[in-house]
Short mmCIF file of C-alpha atoms and ligand atoms in Angstrom, two decimals:
data_model
loop_
_atom_site.label_atom_id
_atom_site.label_comp_id
_atom_site.label_asym_id
_atom_site.label_seq_id
_atom_site.Cartn_x
_atom_site.Cartn_y
_atom_site.Cartn_z
CA MET F 80 9.23 50.98 44.46
CA THR F 81 6.44 52.69 43.07
CA ALA F 82 8.63 54.94 40.93
CA ASP F 83 10.16 52.33 39.41
CA THR F 84 7.17 50.03 38.28
CA PRO F 85 6.57 51.11 35.16
CA ARG F 86 10.15 50.60 34.55
CA SER F 87 10.15 46.84 35.50
CA ARG F 88 6.81 46.11 33.43
CA LYS F 89 8.47 46.66 30.52
CA PRO F 90 10.19 43.55 29.83
CA LEU F 91 7.16 42.07 30.44
CA LEU F 92 5.56 43.65 27.74
CA LEU F 93 8.13 42.95 25.30
CA ALA F 94 7.62 39.20 26.36
CA ALA F 95 3.69 39.36 26.10
CA LEU F 96 5.05 40.79 22.71
CA GLY F 97 7.34 38.41 21.42
CA LEU F 98 4.62 36.01 22.35
CA LEU F 99 1.88 37.25 19.93
CA VAL F 100 4.23 37.01 17.73
CA VAL F 101 5.40 33.57 17.86
CA ILE F 102 1.30 32.97 17.96
CA ALA F 103 0.71 34.88 15.01
CA ALA F 104 3.27 33.20 13.08
CA ALA F 105 2.27 29.62 14.23
CA LEU F 106 -1.23 30.22 13.01
CA PHE F 107 -0.17 32.32 9.60
CA THR F 108 3.05 30.57 8.63
CA PRO F 109 2.14 27.14 7.37
CA TRP F 110 6.29 26.19 7.72
CA PHE F 111 6.89 26.98 11.06
CA PHE F 112 3.25 25.12 12.49
CA GLY F 113 2.72 21.92 10.29
CA VAL F 114 2.81 20.78 7.20
CA GLU F 115 1.22 22.95 4.23
CA ARG F 116 -1.08 22.20 1.91
CA ARG F 117 0.15 21.65 -1.59
CA THR F 118 -1.25 23.59 -4.65
CA GLN F 119 1.03 22.23 -7.40
CA ARG F 120 -0.15 18.82 -8.66
CA VAL F 121 2.79 17.49 -10.57
CA SER F 122 6.82 18.56 -10.24
CA ALA F 123 8.13 21.29 -12.88
CA VAL F 124 10.36 18.61 -14.87
CA GLU F 125 12.93 20.65 -17.01
CA ALA F 126 14.73 18.58 -19.43
CA PRO F 127 14.54 17.21 -23.15
CA TYR F 128 12.47 14.23 -23.68
CA PRO F 129 11.59 11.25 -23.59
CA LEU F 130 12.65 10.82 -20.04
CA THR F 131 14.08 7.25 -20.30
CA PHE F 132 14.34 4.43 -17.39
CA PRO F 133 17.77 2.87 -17.05
CA ASP F 134 18.10 -0.75 -19.01
CA ASP F 135 18.00 -3.08 -15.52
CA PHE F 136 15.05 -0.46 -14.30
CA ALA F 137 12.17 -3.04 -13.09
CA PHE F 138 8.79 -2.29 -14.47
CA GLY F 139 6.85 -4.66 -13.06
CA VAL F 140 2.54 -4.98 -12.09
CA ALA F 141 1.56 -6.23 -8.53
CA THR F 142 -1.15 -8.92 -7.76
CA ALA F 143 -2.08 -10.87 -4.19
CA ALA F 144 -3.21 -14.10 -3.54
CA GLN F 145 -7.17 -13.52 -2.22
CA GLN F 146 -8.14 -10.87 -4.64
CA ILE F 147 -7.02 -12.99 -7.50
CA GLU F 148 -6.80 -17.13 -6.95
CA HIS F 149 -9.19 -19.42 -6.31
CA GLN F 150 -10.50 -18.63 -3.06
CA GLN F 151 -8.47 -21.03 0.01
CA PRO F 152 -9.47 -20.98 3.79
CA SER F 153 -8.56 -18.06 4.73
CA ASP F 154 -9.71 -15.74 7.35
CA TRP F 155 -11.06 -13.23 4.39
CA THR F 156 -12.81 -16.34 2.69
CA ALA F 157 -14.33 -16.97 5.91
CA PHE F 158 -15.64 -13.50 6.25
CA GLU F 159 -16.56 -13.35 2.53
CA ASN F 160 -18.65 -16.15 3.43
CA ARG F 161 -20.03 -14.55 6.58
CA ALA F 162 -20.85 -10.96 5.20
CA LEU F 163 -22.90 -13.43 1.99
CA ALA F 164 -24.95 -15.65 3.83
CA GLU F 165 -25.80 -12.24 6.56
CA GLY F 166 -26.34 -10.30 3.93
CA LEU F 167 -23.73 -7.70 5.06
CA THR F 168 -23.27 -6.32 1.69
CA GLY F 169 -23.24 -2.74 1.86
CA THR F 170 -25.77 -0.40 0.26
CA GLY F 171 -25.71 2.40 -1.72
CA ASP F 172 -24.21 2.14 -5.66
CA LYS F 173 -21.32 4.20 -5.27
CA PRO F 174 -18.01 2.16 -3.93
CA GLY F 175 -16.10 3.58 -1.81
CA GLN F 176 -18.38 3.31 1.03
CA ALA F 177 -16.80 0.18 2.59
CA LYS F 178 -18.70 -0.32 6.28
CA PRO F 179 -17.63 -2.76 8.86
CA GLY F 180 -18.32 -5.84 8.89
CA HIS F 181 -19.70 -5.69 5.14
CA ILE F 182 -18.02 -6.27 1.67
CA HIS F 183 -19.54 -3.83 -0.68
CA HIS F 184 -22.05 -5.72 -3.41
CA LEU F 185 -20.62 -9.26 -3.02
CA ASP F 186 -24.27 -10.61 -3.36
CA ARG F 187 -24.13 -9.10 -7.23
CA TYR F 188 -21.38 -11.86 -8.32
CA PRO F 189 -22.47 -15.17 -8.32
CA ALA F 190 -20.62 -17.91 -6.70
CA GLU F 191 -18.54 -19.12 -9.30
CA ILE F 192 -16.72 -15.65 -9.45
CA ARG F 193 -16.48 -14.82 -5.54
CA ARG F 194 -14.71 -18.76 -5.37
CA LYS F 195 -12.65 -18.43 -8.49
CA LYS F 196 -11.73 -14.18 -8.29
CA VAL F 197 -10.40 -13.91 -11.30
CA ASP F 198 -9.53 -17.48 -12.30
CA PHE F 199 -5.89 -16.88 -11.81
CA ASP F 200 -5.04 -20.65 -11.30
CA ARG F 201 -6.27 -21.81 -14.86
CA ARG F 202 -5.38 -18.55 -16.75
CA PHE F 203 -1.76 -17.25 -15.46
CA PRO F 204 0.47 -19.15 -18.15
CA ASP F 205 -1.42 -16.84 -20.76
CA ASP F 206 -1.75 -13.90 -18.03
CA PHE F 207 2.07 -14.27 -17.96
CA ALA F 208 2.58 -14.30 -21.90
CA GLU F 209 0.82 -11.30 -22.51
CA LEU F 210 2.32 -9.24 -19.63
CA ALA F 211 6.25 -10.38 -21.26
CA ALA F 212 4.33 -9.60 -24.98
CA LEU F 213 3.77 -6.19 -22.98
CA SER F 214 7.67 -5.88 -22.28
CA ILE F 215 6.70 -6.13 -18.77
CA SER F 216 9.30 -7.75 -16.88
CA HIS F 217 8.43 -8.41 -13.35
CA TYR F 218 5.89 -10.21 -11.75
CA ARG F 219 4.49 -9.26 -7.94
CA PHE F 220 2.57 -11.78 -6.34
CA SER F 221 1.75 -12.84 -2.77
CA ILE F 222 1.99 -16.74 -1.71
CA SER F 223 -1.32 -17.73 0.06
CA TRP F 224 -0.59 -18.83 3.86
CA SER F 225 -3.80 -20.95 3.92
CA ARG F 226 -2.81 -22.62 0.48
CA LEU F 227 0.06 -23.75 1.98
CA PHE F 228 -1.08 -24.63 5.52
CA PRO F 229 -4.83 -24.90 5.08
CA ARG F 230 -5.31 -26.56 8.48
CA PRO F 231 -4.35 -26.49 11.91
CA GLY F 232 -1.69 -28.44 13.54
CA MET F 233 -0.10 -29.32 10.04
CA THR F 234 3.98 -29.44 10.72
CA ALA F 235 4.40 -29.72 6.85
CA PRO F 236 3.13 -27.18 3.74
CA ASP F 237 0.13 -29.28 1.62
CA PRO F 238 2.32 -30.49 -1.35
CA ALA F 239 -0.86 -29.40 -3.90
CA GLY F 240 -0.02 -25.22 -2.50
CA VAL F 241 3.62 -25.99 -2.66
CA ASP F 242 3.08 -27.54 -6.38
CA PHE F 243 1.14 -24.15 -7.14
CA TYR F 244 3.42 -22.00 -6.16
CA ARG F 245 6.53 -23.78 -8.02
CA GLN F 246 4.50 -23.57 -11.14
CA VAL F 247 3.86 -20.23 -11.30
CA VAL F 248 7.35 -19.42 -10.78
CA GLY F 249 7.85 -22.32 -13.42
CA ALA F 250 5.75 -20.07 -15.86
CA LEU F 251 7.46 -16.72 -14.75
CA LYS F 252 10.50 -18.40 -16.08
CA ILE F 253 9.57 -19.22 -19.18
CA HIS F 254 8.47 -15.88 -19.95
CA GLY F 255 11.27 -13.81 -19.28
CA LEU F 256 9.59 -12.56 -16.00
CA THR F 257 11.17 -11.90 -12.64
CA PRO F 258 9.37 -13.01 -9.84
CA HIS F 259 8.66 -10.69 -6.80
CA VAL F 260 7.16 -12.40 -3.97
CA THR F 261 5.05 -11.04 -0.72
CA LEU F 262 4.67 -13.40 1.95
CA PHE F 263 1.50 -11.16 4.00
CA HIS F 264 -0.55 -9.79 2.39
CA PHE F 265 -3.37 -8.84 4.48
CA SER F 266 -4.67 -13.03 4.47
CA SER F 267 -4.14 -15.78 7.03
CA PRO F 268 -5.18 -19.27 7.50
CA ALA F 269 -8.74 -19.11 9.27
CA TRP F 270 -7.05 -21.07 11.88
CA PHE F 271 -4.74 -18.71 12.45
CA TRP F 272 -7.72 -17.20 14.40
CA ASP F 273 -8.52 -19.43 16.88
CA GLU F 274 -7.99 -18.50 20.03
CA VAL F 275 -5.05 -20.02 21.95
CA ASP F 276 -4.38 -18.77 25.78
CA GLY F 277 -7.16 -16.17 24.97
CA GLN F 278 -5.17 -14.73 22.46
CA ARG F 279 -6.07 -14.54 18.19
CA GLY F 280 -3.83 -13.96 14.90
CA TRP F 281 -0.85 -12.02 15.37
CA GLU F 282 -1.10 -11.73 19.12
CA ARG F 283 -1.47 -15.63 19.66
CA PRO F 284 1.55 -16.51 21.95
CA ASP F 285 2.69 -19.41 19.09
CA ALA F 286 2.01 -16.72 16.45
CA MET F 287 5.69 -16.55 15.71
CA GLN F 288 6.17 -20.26 15.61
CA ARG F 289 3.27 -20.61 12.63
CA TRP F 290 4.53 -17.61 10.97
CA SER F 291 8.20 -19.59 11.02
CA GLN F 292 6.38 -22.31 9.86
CA PHE F 293 5.38 -20.42 6.41
CA VAL F 294 8.59 -18.74 5.41
CA ASP F 295 10.40 -21.79 5.77
CA ALA F 296 8.20 -23.33 3.63
CA ALA F 297 8.07 -20.86 1.13
CA ILE F 298 11.33 -20.82 1.11
CA GLU F 299 11.75 -24.61 -0.14
CA ALA F 300 9.04 -24.49 -2.00
CA ILE F 301 10.41 -21.22 -4.37
CA GLY F 302 13.42 -20.03 -2.18
CA PRO F 303 16.16 -20.89 -5.41
CA GLU F 304 14.04 -19.03 -8.04
CA VAL F 305 13.40 -15.46 -6.23
CA ALA F 306 15.65 -12.56 -5.54
CA ASP F 307 13.01 -9.97 -4.24
CA TRP F 308 10.76 -10.80 -1.36
CA CYS F 309 8.20 -8.35 0.56
CA THR F 310 8.01 -9.47 4.09
CA LEU F 311 4.52 -7.78 4.77
CA ASN F 312 2.29 -5.82 2.34
CA GLU F 313 0.84 -2.68 4.19
CA PRO F 314 1.11 -3.64 7.36
CA MET F 315 -0.07 -0.59 8.48
CA VAL F 316 -3.46 -0.63 6.39
CA PHE F 317 -3.77 -4.21 7.92
CA VAL F 318 -3.52 -2.81 11.29
CA TYR F 319 -5.85 0.49 10.55
CA ASN F 320 -8.73 -1.39 8.69
CA GLY F 321 -8.39 -4.45 10.67
CA TYR F 322 -7.98 -3.83 14.50
CA LEU F 323 -8.95 0.06 14.35
CA GLU F 324 -12.31 0.09 11.44
CA GLY F 325 -13.46 -3.13 11.25
CA LEU F 326 -13.08 -3.43 7.89
CA PHE F 327 -10.40 -6.16 7.40
CA PRO F 328 -10.38 -9.52 9.95
CA PRO F 329 -9.99 -9.76 12.38
CA LEU F 330 -12.95 -6.74 12.00
CA GLU F 331 -12.03 -5.17 15.20
CA GLN F 332 -12.63 -1.24 16.54
CA ARG F 333 -10.27 -1.27 19.19
CA ALA F 334 -10.21 2.22 21.12
CA GLY F 335 -7.20 3.96 19.23
CA PRO F 336 -3.50 3.40 18.36
CA PRO F 337 -1.83 2.26 21.62
CA ALA F 338 -4.64 -0.68 21.53
CA VAL F 339 -2.78 -1.78 18.08
CA ALA F 340 0.23 -1.07 19.17
CA PRO F 341 1.01 -4.71 20.56
CA VAL F 342 -0.04 -6.01 16.60
CA VAL F 343 2.66 -3.77 15.24
CA HIS F 344 4.98 -4.70 17.39
CA ARG F 345 4.24 -8.38 16.70
CA LEU F 346 4.24 -7.58 12.61
CA LEU F 347 7.53 -5.79 12.78
CA GLU F 348 8.95 -9.47 14.85
CA ALA F 349 7.43 -11.41 11.84
CA HIS F 350 9.52 -9.20 9.32
CA ALA F 351 12.43 -9.69 11.18
CA ILE F 352 12.19 -13.40 11.69
CA ALA F 353 11.30 -13.68 7.69
CA TYR F 354 14.41 -11.18 6.73
CA HIS F 355 16.88 -13.45 8.59
CA LYS F 356 15.64 -16.64 7.18
CA LEU F 357 15.99 -15.09 3.91
CA HIS F 358 18.71 -13.78 4.02
CA ALA F 359 20.45 -17.03 6.19
CA ALA F 360 18.82 -19.18 3.35
CA ALA F 361 20.54 -17.67 0.16
CA LYS F 362 23.59 -17.30 1.96
CA ALA F 363 23.33 -21.05 2.45
CA ARG F 364 23.16 -22.05 -1.16
CA GLY F 365 25.79 -19.47 -2.27
CA ASP F 366 22.84 -16.92 -3.25
CA THR F 367 21.86 -13.30 -2.30
CA VAL F 368 18.58 -11.91 -2.17
CA ARG F 369 16.69 -8.77 -1.36
CA VAL F 370 14.43 -8.24 1.32
CA GLY F 371 11.64 -5.51 3.01
CA LEU F 372 8.50 -4.42 3.50
CA THR F 373 6.33 -2.25 2.01
CA GLN F 374 3.95 0.96 3.31
CA HIS F 375 1.02 2.40 2.09
CA THR F 376 1.36 6.28 1.62
CA ARG F 377 -0.25 8.48 0.56
CA ALA F 378 0.75 12.68 0.66
CA PHE F 379 -1.16 14.03 4.17
CA ASP F 380 -2.43 17.21 3.63
CA PRO F 381 -4.23 19.32 6.16
CA TRP F 382 -7.99 19.72 5.48
CA ARG F 383 -7.74 23.75 5.88
CA THR F 384 -4.67 25.04 5.28
CA TRP F 385 -5.32 28.18 8.40
CA ALA F 386 -6.49 26.06 10.63
CA PRO F 387 -2.87 24.98 12.33
CA LEU F 388 -4.43 21.66 14.34
CA ASP F 389 -5.00 20.08 10.70
CA ARG F 390 -1.26 21.10 9.82
CA VAL F 391 0.37 19.53 13.88
CA ALA F 392 -2.51 16.20 12.88
CA ALA F 393 -1.20 15.98 9.15
CA GLY F 394 2.42 15.72 10.02
CA PHE F 395 1.25 13.05 13.14
CA VAL F 396 -0.68 11.16 10.75
CA GLN F 397 2.31 10.81 8.38
CA GLN F 398 4.47 9.58 10.83
CA ALA F 399 2.76 7.36 12.49
CA PHE F 400 1.26 5.68 9.49
CA ILE F 401 4.29 5.67 6.98
CA TRP F 402 7.08 6.05 8.91
CA ASP F 403 7.24 4.73 12.23
CA MET F 404 7.93 1.24 10.88
CA LEU F 405 10.26 2.21 8.83
CA ASP F 406 11.86 3.98 11.36
CA ALA F 407 12.21 0.82 13.87
CA ILE F 408 13.10 -1.12 11.17
CA GLU F 409 16.56 1.49 10.92
CA SER F 410 16.77 1.46 14.41
CA GLY F 411 15.80 -1.31 15.91
CA THR F 412 13.32 0.51 18.32
CA TYR F 413 9.61 0.69 17.47
CA ALA F 414 7.94 4.15 19.21
CA MET F 415 4.59 4.70 18.36
CA THR F 416 3.72 8.27 17.48
CA ASP F 417 1.91 10.16 20.29
CA THR F 418 1.59 7.32 22.44
CA ASP F 419 3.81 6.33 25.18
CA TYR F 420 4.57 2.54 23.48
CA ARG F 421 7.97 2.05 23.02
CA ALA F 422 9.76 -1.26 22.62
CA ASP F 423 13.41 -2.44 21.60
CA ILE F 424 12.67 -5.82 18.96
CA GLU F 425 15.25 -8.08 18.70
CA GLY F 426 16.92 -9.20 15.28
CA LEU F 427 14.75 -5.80 13.84
CA LYS F 428 17.75 -3.11 12.88
CA GLY F 429 18.47 -2.93 9.39
CA THR F 430 16.53 -5.33 8.18
CA GLN F 431 15.63 -3.61 5.08
CA ASP F 432 17.67 -3.85 2.01
CA TYR F 433 15.13 -1.72 0.39
CA VAL F 434 12.27 0.74 1.33
CA GLY F 435 9.31 -0.45 -0.29
CA ILE F 436 6.94 2.28 -1.04
CA ASN F 437 3.02 1.79 -2.04
CA TYR F 438 1.55 5.16 -3.30
CA TYR F 439 -2.11 5.94 -3.92
CA GLY F 440 -2.69 10.06 -4.10
CA ARG F 441 -3.57 12.30 -1.29
CA PHE F 442 -5.23 12.09 2.11
CA TYR F 443 -7.04 15.22 3.77
CA VAL F 444 -6.16 15.73 7.58
CA GLN F 445 -8.86 17.59 10.20
CA MET F 446 -8.53 17.84 13.25
CA ASP F 447 -10.89 19.67 15.45
CA LEU F 448 -10.48 20.96 18.73
CA GLY F 449 -13.73 19.77 20.63
CA ASP F 450 -12.75 16.35 18.43
CA MET F 451 -9.19 15.87 20.25
CA ALA F 452 -10.19 12.48 22.11
CA ALA F 453 -11.90 10.97 18.86
CA GLY F 454 -8.87 11.71 16.48
CA PRO F 455 -8.46 13.12 13.18
CA ILE F 456 -11.07 12.88 10.72
CA ILE F 457 -9.37 11.67 7.42
CA HIS F 458 -10.82 12.98 3.65
CA SER F 459 -10.04 10.69 0.92
CA HIS F 460 -10.49 13.61 -1.83
CA ASP F 461 -11.86 17.42 -1.10
CA PRO F 462 -15.45 17.90 -2.77
CA SER F 463 -14.82 22.04 -2.67
CA ASP F 464 -11.93 21.59 -5.17
CA PRO F 465 -13.30 21.78 -8.92
CA ASP F 466 -10.35 20.77 -10.18
CA GLU F 467 -9.19 17.80 -8.42
CA LEU F 468 -9.11 15.00 -10.15
CA GLU F 469 -10.58 11.45 -8.35
CA SER F 470 -10.48 8.00 -8.79
CA ASP F 471 -13.90 5.90 -8.72
CA LEU F 472 -13.36 5.13 -4.80
CA ASP F 473 -13.20 9.24 -5.26
CA TRP F 474 -8.90 9.14 -3.92
CA ALA F 475 -7.73 12.10 -4.95
CA ILE F 476 -4.93 12.00 -7.84
CA HIS F 477 -1.89 13.77 -6.45
CA PRO F 478 1.06 12.77 -8.51
CA ILE F 479 3.41 15.58 -6.53
CA GLY F 480 2.89 13.54 -3.68
CA LEU F 481 4.88 10.73 -4.98
CA SER F 482 7.52 12.61 -5.74
CA ASP F 483 7.51 13.80 -2.04
CA VAL F 484 6.93 10.64 -0.66
CA LEU F 485 10.39 9.24 -2.71
CA LEU F 486 12.46 11.88 -1.50
CA GLU F 487 11.27 11.67 2.26
CA ALA F 488 12.18 7.87 2.08
CA HIS F 489 15.57 8.91 0.53
CA ARG F 490 16.61 11.52 2.85
CA ARG F 491 15.53 9.93 6.27
CA TYR F 492 17.18 5.89 5.38
CA GLY F 493 19.40 6.90 1.88
CA LYS F 494 18.90 3.08 0.43
CA PRO F 495 17.60 1.53 -2.96
CA ILE F 496 13.90 2.11 -3.12
CA GLN F 497 11.08 0.11 -4.74
CA ILE F 498 7.58 1.42 -5.72
CA LEU F 499 5.46 -1.94 -5.33
CA GLU F 500 2.52 -0.53 -5.74
CA ASN F 501 1.20 2.48 -7.64
CA GLY F 502 -2.88 2.89 -9.21
CA LEU F 503 -6.24 3.72 -9.30
CA ALA F 504 -9.88 2.53 -9.62
CA ASP F 505 -10.83 3.56 -13.17
CA ALA F 506 -13.64 1.46 -14.91
CA ARG F 507 -14.76 4.02 -17.46
CA ASP F 508 -14.52 3.17 -20.99
CA GLY F 509 -11.11 4.26 -22.58
CA ASP F 510 -9.32 4.15 -19.23
CA GLU F 511 -7.92 7.89 -19.56
CA ARG F 512 -7.59 8.43 -16.05
CA ARG F 513 -5.19 6.00 -15.68
CA GLN F 514 -3.50 6.78 -18.64
CA LEU F 515 -2.60 10.24 -17.41
CA PHE F 516 -2.26 8.43 -13.93
CA LEU F 517 0.68 6.26 -15.19
CA VAL F 518 2.25 8.79 -17.16
CA SER F 519 2.34 11.74 -14.25
CA HIS F 520 3.59 9.12 -11.84
CA LEU F 521 6.09 7.99 -13.80
CA ARG F 522 7.31 11.33 -14.76
CA GLU F 523 7.52 11.97 -10.92
CA VAL F 524 9.37 8.91 -10.68
CA TRP F 525 11.57 9.99 -13.62
CA HIS F 526 12.11 13.37 -11.59
CA ALA F 527 12.70 11.81 -8.32
CA MET F 528 15.78 9.95 -9.76
CA ASN F 529 17.27 12.27 -11.98
CA ALA F 530 16.54 15.48 -10.64
CA HIS F 531 17.11 14.65 -6.89
CA GLY F 532 18.98 11.40 -7.26
CA VAL F 533 16.86 9.10 -5.47
CA ASP F 534 18.27 5.53 -6.42
CA ILE F 535 14.97 3.65 -7.55
CA ASP F 536 14.94 0.49 -8.68
CA GLY F 537 11.58 -0.61 -10.35
CA TYR F 538 7.48 0.32 -10.56
CA PHE F 539 4.94 -1.66 -9.80
CA HIS F 540 1.69 -0.98 -11.08
CA TRP F 541 -1.32 -2.24 -9.38
CA SER F 542 -2.66 -3.99 -10.69
CA HIS F 543 -2.25 -6.61 -13.43
CA MET F 544 -6.05 -7.14 -13.58
CA ASP F 545 -8.87 -6.40 -12.68
CA ASN F 546 -9.62 -8.16 -8.72
CA PHE F 547 -11.22 -8.35 -5.50
CA GLU F 548 -10.82 -5.12 -3.46
CA TRP F 549 -11.13 -6.33 -0.19
CA ALA F 550 -14.09 -4.91 1.33
CA GLU F 551 -14.76 -2.98 -1.87
CA GLY F 552 -15.79 -6.02 -3.42
CA PHE F 553 -15.36 -6.46 -6.80
CA GLY F 554 -16.54 -3.54 -8.08
CA PRO F 555 -13.38 -1.17 -8.14
CA ARG F 556 -11.57 -1.39 -11.53
CA PHE F 557 -7.57 -1.10 -11.09
CA GLY F 558 -6.36 -3.22 -14.03
CA LEU F 559 -4.24 -2.60 -16.87
CA PHE F 560 -6.23 -5.81 -17.98
CA ALA F 561 -10.06 -5.56 -17.67
CA VAL F 562 -11.59 -8.65 -16.61
CA ASP F 563 -14.76 -9.83 -18.05
CA TYR F 564 -16.53 -11.37 -15.28
CA THR F 565 -19.64 -12.32 -17.65
CA ASN F 566 -17.19 -14.02 -20.37
CA ASP F 567 -15.30 -16.59 -18.40
CA PHE F 568 -13.01 -13.78 -17.03
CA ALA F 569 -11.62 -12.97 -20.23
CA ARG F 570 -9.12 -10.23 -20.17
CA THR F 571 -8.42 -7.22 -22.14
CA PRO F 572 -5.71 -5.11 -22.28
CA ARG F 573 -7.15 -1.86 -21.50
CA PRO F 574 -5.04 1.55 -23.38
CA SER F 575 -3.11 1.99 -20.47
CA ALA F 576 -1.90 -1.27 -20.84
CA LEU F 577 -0.14 -0.39 -24.07
CA LEU F 578 0.52 3.42 -22.82
CA TYR F 579 3.05 1.53 -19.78
CA GLN F 580 4.33 -0.79 -22.64
CA ARG F 581 5.60 2.42 -24.83
CA ILE F 582 6.77 4.14 -21.80
CA ILE F 583 8.80 0.83 -20.70
CA GLU F 584 10.27 0.93 -24.52
CA GLY F 585 10.88 4.58 -25.58
CA GLY F 586 9.84 6.09 -22.11
CA ILE F 587 7.99 9.23 -21.79
CA THR F 588 7.99 11.64 -24.95
CA GLU F 589 6.97 14.47 -25.10
CA GLU F 590 3.80 14.29 -27.02
CA MET F 591 2.42 11.85 -24.51
CA TRP F 592 2.87 14.23 -21.66
CA GLN F 593 1.41 17.27 -23.40
CA ALA F 594 -1.57 15.12 -24.42
CA TYR F 595 -2.03 15.04 -20.64
CA ALA F 596 -0.27 17.76 -18.75
CA ASP F 597 -3.12 20.14 -18.32
CA LYS F 598 -5.68 17.76 -17.71
CA LEU F 599 -4.31 17.70 -14.63
O1 IFM X 209 -5.85 -3.75 -3.80
C1 IFM X 209 -5.26 -3.15 -2.65
C2 IFM X 209 -3.87 -3.87 -2.77
O2 IFM X 209 -4.21 -5.19 -2.19
C3 IFM X 209 -2.90 -3.04 -1.27
N1 IFM X 209 -2.36 -2.16 -1.78
C4 IFM X 209 -3.97 -1.29 -2.28
C5 IFM X 209 -4.64 -1.59 -3.51
C6 IFM X 209 -5.50 -1.29 -3.69
O3 IFM X 209 -6.36 -0.44 -2.92
#
């Protein structure tokens, strides 16, 4: 027994050694354990310039009702009025510091601007003429639910609301612009948040019935004129900001992801209902439609590549924030990452004709051992990186992340992709960052299509013009057109609008790319 002991320890030692090797690999080999932090900022494109796009590629701009239209009795309007009345308009001069329950510097804009936003209601025919002159072919906007159903208990939509959207679609047609219509873009009628059996909003027992009524009314109003529909805009942003961070109505700060799973579930149900209604209506009139939803995406990189927890957390956050909902639509089952929540959702399976991608740059994910219960910290930029280019909201600009997201969506679902938003806040004169942003991101789109065979139908820039940026107020300027709030909302195309026109008409030329290549 004693004599045998050294021999029997050998396998134990070997196993321990093996374990050490595995741990070392996990710690020091990024590919083995979680996501690696990307150092490359743009793809290497080896092709003769100009980089051109197919003739039927949709080049558009995107907007949303609450951000550009005159105020309607929505939950956001109620929040805006309350934030103002209670002086909850943030502190500090820098945007990008939204605080729960606040709207940044709303008090600095007069009542007329707060009420009319960018006065789209009056100016849309001229706006469309200007876009058409730039060779832009598509226009994405959302229908305000509260414009169609401003009061509780209505069983038919308000004729004035219906008429407004008919006029918008009519004006688009006159200018040869194709509509792309979103049904839910963050705002809903104020009455939707009145309690029914102790539940509000999407959790009310009658939520799907109310939503169905709205979808039917939208189809009745403009269905025959619209082939492209987006059921929900960035549902995870709505859930994250509205139910976890307290930044958007309903301004809740629930305990953590499992507490919001029922809301995501409801939104998926709403998506499926709208998908089937839109298809049924199109079929009944001998027509076809393309229906999907669009997800807010970012590159999620570890804050510190050497930290295994950051790397693992980056992978988890990306899965939970971007892919969980899209996976659910493919499979019909919603399984929330890192929780026990799992539910089959009736009618959901296969309800996306395209994958909608909104892309805004890079987030860094930090997870510390002592803070595991609180969850990861998300950074929108890295102040220690002197070369990082950032927007006015301090969002890290990271073009290659767009190709990464497009390739991943293609690998997972193999469906056509529509890039329904991509843009940045840039208020500086000459908007050089926006020009750089536009060229470099469209170059990534071209690369994904041509080097990797990703099927991409179109690109919509966020945004058509400066507008109301939710809890950040009017400060951030996302527009291809600048809006002069001191001069009757006058629009002026920024240099980037003219650059967009050149790309649409002739592709990305070598000279264009060289003008920006070394600035990234
Ligand atoms: O303004 C928003 C838009 O409403 C949804 N996507 C992101 C944009 C910029 O934050």
